[in-house]
Short mmCIF file of C-alpha atoms in Angstrom, two decimals:
data_model
loop_
_atom_site.label_atom_id
_atom_site.label_comp_id
_atom_site.label_asym_id
_atom_site.label_seq_id
_atom_site.Cartn_x
_atom_site.Cartn_y
_atom_site.Cartn_z
CA MET J 1 -19.79 -50.67 19.91
CA SER J 2 -21.18 -49.17 23.10
CA ARG J 3 -22.84 -46.05 23.85
CA TYR J 4 -19.80 -44.74 25.35
CA ASP J 5 -17.94 -45.58 22.34
CA ASN J 6 -20.87 -43.97 19.89
CA ALA J 7 -20.98 -40.89 22.09
CA MET J 8 -16.82 -40.45 21.69
CA THR J 9 -17.68 -40.87 18.32
CA ARG J 10 -20.29 -37.99 18.18
CA ALA J 11 -18.22 -35.64 20.29
CA HIS J 12 -15.02 -36.10 17.70
CA ARG J 13 -17.16 -35.86 14.75
CA THR J 14 -18.37 -32.44 16.25
CA ALA J 15 -14.85 -31.45 17.54
CA VAL J 16 -13.65 -31.90 13.68
CA LEU J 17 -17.06 -30.28 12.08
CA LEU J 18 -16.42 -27.00 14.45
CA LEU J 19 -12.41 -27.16 13.69
CA LEU J 20 -13.47 -27.12 10.10
CA LEU J 21 -15.87 -24.69 10.76
CA ALA J 22 -13.07 -22.42 12.52
CA LEU J 23 -10.49 -22.39 9.59
CA PRO J 24 -11.64 -19.88 7.68
CA ALA J 25 -11.64 -17.09 10.60
CA PHE J 26 -7.96 -17.79 10.97
CA ALA J 27 -6.85 -18.07 7.49
CA GLN J 28 -5.12 -15.48 5.52
CA PRO J 29 -6.33 -13.51 2.55
CA VAL J 30 -4.85 -14.45 -0.98
CA TRP J 31 -4.99 -11.11 -3.17
CA LYS J 32 -5.63 -12.57 -6.91
CA ALA J 33 -5.53 -10.65 -9.96
CA THR J 34 -8.70 -9.84 -11.53
CA ALA J 35 -8.13 -7.95 -14.71
CA ALA J 36 -5.01 -6.42 -15.97
CA MET J 37 -4.29 -3.45 -18.58
CA PRO J 38 -1.10 -3.03 -20.41
CA ALA J 39 0.55 0.26 -19.40
CA PRO J 40 4.00 0.42 -20.08
CA GLU J 41 4.67 3.71 -18.15
CA ALA J 42 3.73 1.59 -14.67
CA ASN J 43 7.26 1.45 -13.39
CA GLN J 44 6.05 2.83 -10.02
CA ALA J 45 2.26 2.58 -8.52
CA ALA J 46 -0.81 2.63 -10.02
CA ALA J 47 -3.74 4.47 -8.85
CA ALA J 48 -7.63 4.93 -9.89
CA ASP J 49 -10.99 6.70 -9.65
CA GLU J 50 -14.27 5.82 -11.31
CA ARG J 51 -13.79 6.30 -14.77
CA PHE J 52 -9.52 6.29 -15.06
CA VAL J 53 -6.56 4.50 -13.84
CA TYR J 54 -2.95 5.98 -13.45
CA ALA J 55 0.28 4.52 -14.52
CA ILE J 56 2.49 6.56 -12.20
CA GLY J 57 5.93 6.32 -13.71
CA SER J 58 9.16 8.25 -12.51
CA ALA J 59 8.63 11.45 -14.37
CA THR J 60 5.56 11.57 -15.52
CA VAL J 61 1.72 10.08 -15.05
CA VAL J 62 -0.40 8.69 -18.13
CA LYS J 63 -4.11 8.21 -18.01
CA TYR J 64 -6.22 5.44 -19.40
CA ASP J 65 -10.16 4.78 -19.62
CA ARG J 66 -10.54 2.12 -17.53
CA LYS J 67 -13.36 0.67 -19.71
CA THR J 68 -11.16 0.93 -23.02
CA GLY J 69 -7.86 0.73 -22.06
CA GLU J 70 -7.09 3.76 -24.33
CA ARG J 71 -4.21 5.97 -23.53
CA ALA J 72 -5.78 9.46 -22.71
CA ALA J 73 -3.37 11.89 -21.67
CA VAL J 74 -0.13 12.32 -20.42
CA SER J 75 1.08 14.86 -16.94
CA THR J 76 3.02 18.06 -17.58
CA GLY J 77 5.16 19.46 -14.93
CA LYS J 78 8.80 18.41 -13.82
CA ALA J 79 9.44 14.98 -11.80
CA LYS J 80 12.31 13.06 -10.84
CA HIS J 81 11.46 9.85 -8.78
CA LEU J 82 7.83 9.60 -8.39
CA ASN J 83 6.40 6.80 -5.93
CA SER J 84 2.62 5.85 -5.05
CA GLY J 85 -0.68 7.72 -5.49
CA MET J 86 -3.85 7.99 -4.29
CA VAL J 87 -7.29 9.67 -5.45
CA HIS J 88 -8.70 12.15 -2.76
CA GLU J 89 -11.68 14.42 -3.61
CA GLY J 90 -10.73 14.70 -7.46
CA LYS J 91 -7.64 14.67 -7.29
CA LEU J 92 -4.26 12.74 -7.61
CA TYR J 93 -1.93 13.09 -4.81
CA CYS J 94 1.70 11.46 -5.13
CA ALA J 95 4.74 10.78 -2.93
CA HIS J 96 7.82 12.14 -4.71
CA SER J 97 11.79 12.31 -4.33
CA ASN J 98 14.95 12.70 -5.43
CA PHE J 99 16.14 9.30 -4.77
CA PRO J 100 18.59 8.41 -5.26
CA ALA J 101 20.54 12.07 -4.81
CA LYS J 102 21.54 13.02 -1.67
CA PRO J 103 20.76 14.98 0.43
CA GLU J 104 17.30 13.88 0.67
CA SER J 105 14.43 15.45 -0.67
CA SER J 106 10.87 14.70 -0.47
CA GLN J 107 7.78 16.41 -1.89
CA VAL J 108 3.69 15.88 -2.11
CA TYR J 109 2.61 16.37 -5.56
CA VAL J 110 -1.31 17.15 -6.60
CA MET J 111 -2.54 16.44 -10.05
CA ASP J 112 -6.31 17.55 -11.48
CA PRO J 113 -7.22 14.70 -14.12
CA ALA J 114 -8.62 17.34 -15.85
CA THR J 115 -5.53 19.78 -16.35
CA MET J 116 -2.96 16.74 -15.81
CA LYS J 117 -0.39 19.27 -14.45
CA LEU J 118 1.80 18.05 -11.51
CA GLU J 119 2.17 20.46 -9.31
CA VAL J 120 4.12 20.47 -5.63
CA LEU J 121 1.39 21.01 -2.55
CA LYS J 122 3.95 20.22 0.36
CA ASP J 123 7.57 20.50 0.21
CA PHE J 124 9.55 18.68 3.06
CA GLY J 125 12.73 19.03 1.58
CA ASN J 126 15.27 16.69 3.97
CA TYR J 127 12.70 15.33 6.44
CA ASP J 128 15.45 13.32 8.41
CA GLY J 129 17.03 11.45 6.15
CA GLY J 130 13.57 9.88 4.65
CA SER J 131 12.42 9.49 1.06
CA LEU J 132 8.48 9.40 0.84
CA THR J 133 7.37 6.49 -0.61
CA TRP J 134 3.50 7.12 -0.08
CA VAL J 135 0.96 9.68 1.20
CA LEU J 136 -2.72 8.72 2.20
CA ARG J 137 -5.27 10.81 3.72
CA ASP J 138 -6.26 9.45 7.63
CA PRO J 139 -9.00 7.11 7.17
CA ALA J 140 -10.67 8.62 10.48
CA GLY J 141 -10.60 12.46 8.45
CA GLY J 142 -8.63 15.44 8.23
CA GLY J 143 -4.98 15.05 7.87
CA TRP J 144 -1.65 12.86 6.32
CA TRP J 145 0.01 9.74 6.90
CA CYS J 146 3.79 9.53 5.09
CA ASN J 147 5.78 7.08 4.57
CA PHE J 148 9.77 8.51 4.75
CA ALA J 149 11.77 5.36 3.44
CA LYS J 150 15.64 4.49 4.63
CA TYR J 151 17.61 1.89 2.14
CA ASP J 152 20.27 -0.32 2.10
CA ALA J 153 22.04 -0.41 5.91
CA GLU J 154 19.43 2.39 7.12
CA ASN J 155 16.27 0.74 5.63
CA ALA J 156 15.01 -0.21 9.27
CA GLY J 157 15.67 3.69 10.15
CA THR J 158 12.19 3.78 7.59
CA PHE J 159 9.47 5.57 9.63
CA LEU J 160 5.53 6.85 9.56
CA VAL J 161 4.43 10.00 10.13
CA LYS J 162 0.84 11.40 10.87
CA PHE J 163 0.89 15.15 9.88
CA ASP J 164 -2.68 17.46 10.68
CA GLU J 165 -3.86 19.73 7.97
CA GLN J 166 -1.05 22.41 8.03
CA TRP J 167 1.38 19.52 7.94
CA LYS J 168 2.87 19.71 11.51
CA GLU J 169 3.61 16.50 12.85
CA LEU J 170 1.31 14.80 15.02
CA ALA J 171 3.11 11.41 15.60
CA ARG J 172 5.85 9.30 14.40
CA TYR J 173 6.26 5.47 14.10
CA THR J 174 8.61 3.08 13.62
CA TYR J 175 8.78 -0.59 11.85
CA PRO J 176 9.47 -4.24 13.73
CA PRO J 177 13.28 -5.15 12.88
CA GLU J 178 12.19 -8.20 11.63
CA LEU J 179 10.24 -6.83 9.03
CA PHE J 180 12.95 -5.36 7.07
CA LYS J 181 15.26 -8.82 7.50
CA LYS J 182 12.22 -9.91 5.68
CA LEU J 183 12.84 -7.03 2.95
CA GLY J 184 16.47 -7.59 2.72
CA ALA J 185 19.38 -5.30 3.55
CA LYS J 186 19.06 -2.87 0.34
CA TRP J 187 15.31 -2.40 -0.20
CA SER J 188 12.47 -0.64 2.35
CA LEU J 189 8.65 -0.83 1.97
CA SER J 190 6.97 0.92 -1.12
CA GLY J 191 3.62 1.41 -0.85
CA GLY J 192 0.78 1.27 1.55
CA VAL J 193 -3.33 1.80 1.70
CA TRP J 194 -5.18 2.15 5.02
CA ARG J 195 -7.90 -1.01 5.18
CA ASP J 196 -9.97 -2.07 7.69
CA GLY J 197 -8.29 -0.03 10.13
CA ASP J 198 -4.68 -1.73 9.16
CA LEU J 199 -2.21 -0.45 7.28
CA LEU J 200 -1.39 -2.88 4.12
CA THR J 201 1.92 -1.81 2.49
CA THR J 202 4.44 -3.38 -0.07
CA GLY J 203 7.92 -3.93 -0.58
CA HIS J 204 9.98 -3.25 -3.71
CA ASP J 205 9.33 -6.77 -6.03
CA ALA J 206 8.38 -9.51 -3.92
CA LEU J 207 4.49 -10.87 -4.45
CA GLU J 208 2.93 -9.93 -0.88
CA LEU J 209 1.25 -7.81 1.22
CA TYR J 210 2.22 -6.71 4.86
CA ARG J 211 -0.41 -5.60 6.98
CA LEU J 212 0.43 -3.76 9.92
CA ARG J 213 -1.46 -2.22 12.74
CA LEU J 214 -0.57 0.98 14.93
CA PRO J 215 0.34 -0.20 18.43
CA LYS J 216 -2.28 0.73 21.60
CA GLN J 217 0.78 1.87 23.06
CA GLY J 218 4.74 2.46 22.03
CA THR J 219 5.88 4.01 18.78
CA VAL J 220 6.86 0.42 17.23
CA ILE J 221 3.96 -0.97 14.78
CA GLU J 222 2.94 -4.27 14.63
CA TRP J 223 3.74 -6.71 11.62
CA VAL J 224 0.47 -8.63 12.05
CA GLU J 225 0.26 -11.25 8.95
CA THR J 226 1.89 -11.54 5.68
CA GLN J 227 -0.97 -11.91 2.37
CA LYS J 228 -0.30 -13.24 -1.09
CA ALA J 229 -0.70 -10.78 -3.68
CA PRO J 230 -0.09 -10.21 -7.31
CA PHE J 231 1.33 -6.99 -7.02
CA THR J 232 5.46 -6.87 -7.73
CA GLY J 233 5.88 -4.41 -4.84
CA GLN J 234 6.03 -1.00 -5.60
CA GLY J 235 2.88 1.33 -5.00
CA ILE J 236 -0.44 0.13 -4.22
CA ALA J 237 -4.01 2.22 -4.23
CA HIS J 238 -7.56 1.57 -3.79
CA ASP J 239 -10.26 1.27 -6.36
CA PRO J 240 -12.99 2.73 -5.84
CA VAL J 241 -14.86 0.70 -8.43
CA THR J 242 -13.99 -2.70 -7.41
CA GLY J 243 -13.23 -2.16 -3.66
CA GLY J 244 -10.43 -3.72 -4.08
CA LEU J 245 -6.81 -2.84 -5.31
CA VAL J 246 -4.43 -1.76 -8.14
CA GLY J 247 -1.32 -2.14 -8.24
CA ILE J 248 1.65 -2.67 -10.93
CA ARG J 249 3.83 -5.61 -12.19
CA ARG J 250 7.01 -3.87 -12.98
CA ASN J 251 8.36 -7.13 -15.18
CA LYS J 252 5.08 -6.92 -17.49
CA LYS J 253 4.47 -3.21 -17.54
CA GLU J 254 0.93 -3.27 -16.64
CA ILE J 255 -1.77 -2.37 -14.31
CA VAL J 256 -3.05 -4.89 -12.02
CA PHE J 257 -6.97 -5.30 -10.32
CA ALA J 258 -6.84 -7.43 -7.55
CA GLY J 259 -9.69 -9.07 -5.12
CA VAL J 260 -9.17 -10.99 -2.20
CA GLU J 261 -10.25 -14.68 -2.61
CA ARG J 262 -10.73 -15.45 1.08
CA ASP J 263 -11.12 -13.30 3.77
CA ALA J 264 -9.48 -13.43 7.19
CA LYS J 265 -12.53 -12.40 9.04
#
């Protein structure tokens, strides 16, 4: 073998090695279930704090001890269709709507885990025909993000709104039409969380997360990638203990804890 051939072989090996080293940088994150907790009421969403996890059903929230799995308390207060929830400064905030009734009506509910009383924090009434499916705090501090879902033939009209602390609308975004082709002709986006500057969202029943990004220009959100997940759609939330996510498997009536198997960073 000539020195030229040796040099080419070394160059080829180096190129292959560099390619293999570069592959993890482009690999999509895969979320794997790390634990599960039986929760018959968890048919809409789950949320968590350091001590408890919350099984969110249409009309009630049930508090479970995250160490023992024991049922600790059930919410009081009238609710029709709770959606996703998130814990902020010790209180649980839930999106709520009158879905599938018409005309649409949406509210943000707040619950103190010490009293378990659901109360209306903000009543949107009919907000441009959307049904509230999640409410999030602004990750930069101050203000709220709310997703108003539309369904069936109008599902591509789903929109995301940024509000200030007084619930004044500051900005509004729509989603890419191709995302709703993925979701199907009937359903919309059910849950969402901010993570690493992007928005992770769920559909209705697919074992997937959709990573979305606010546009630098315009008002149409960018669909970055689809990630495999152990959640069958519905509401998700951050887990402050593990740094991962909590969600639900409706068909198994359980809360699922998940972490990233490999990261795209």
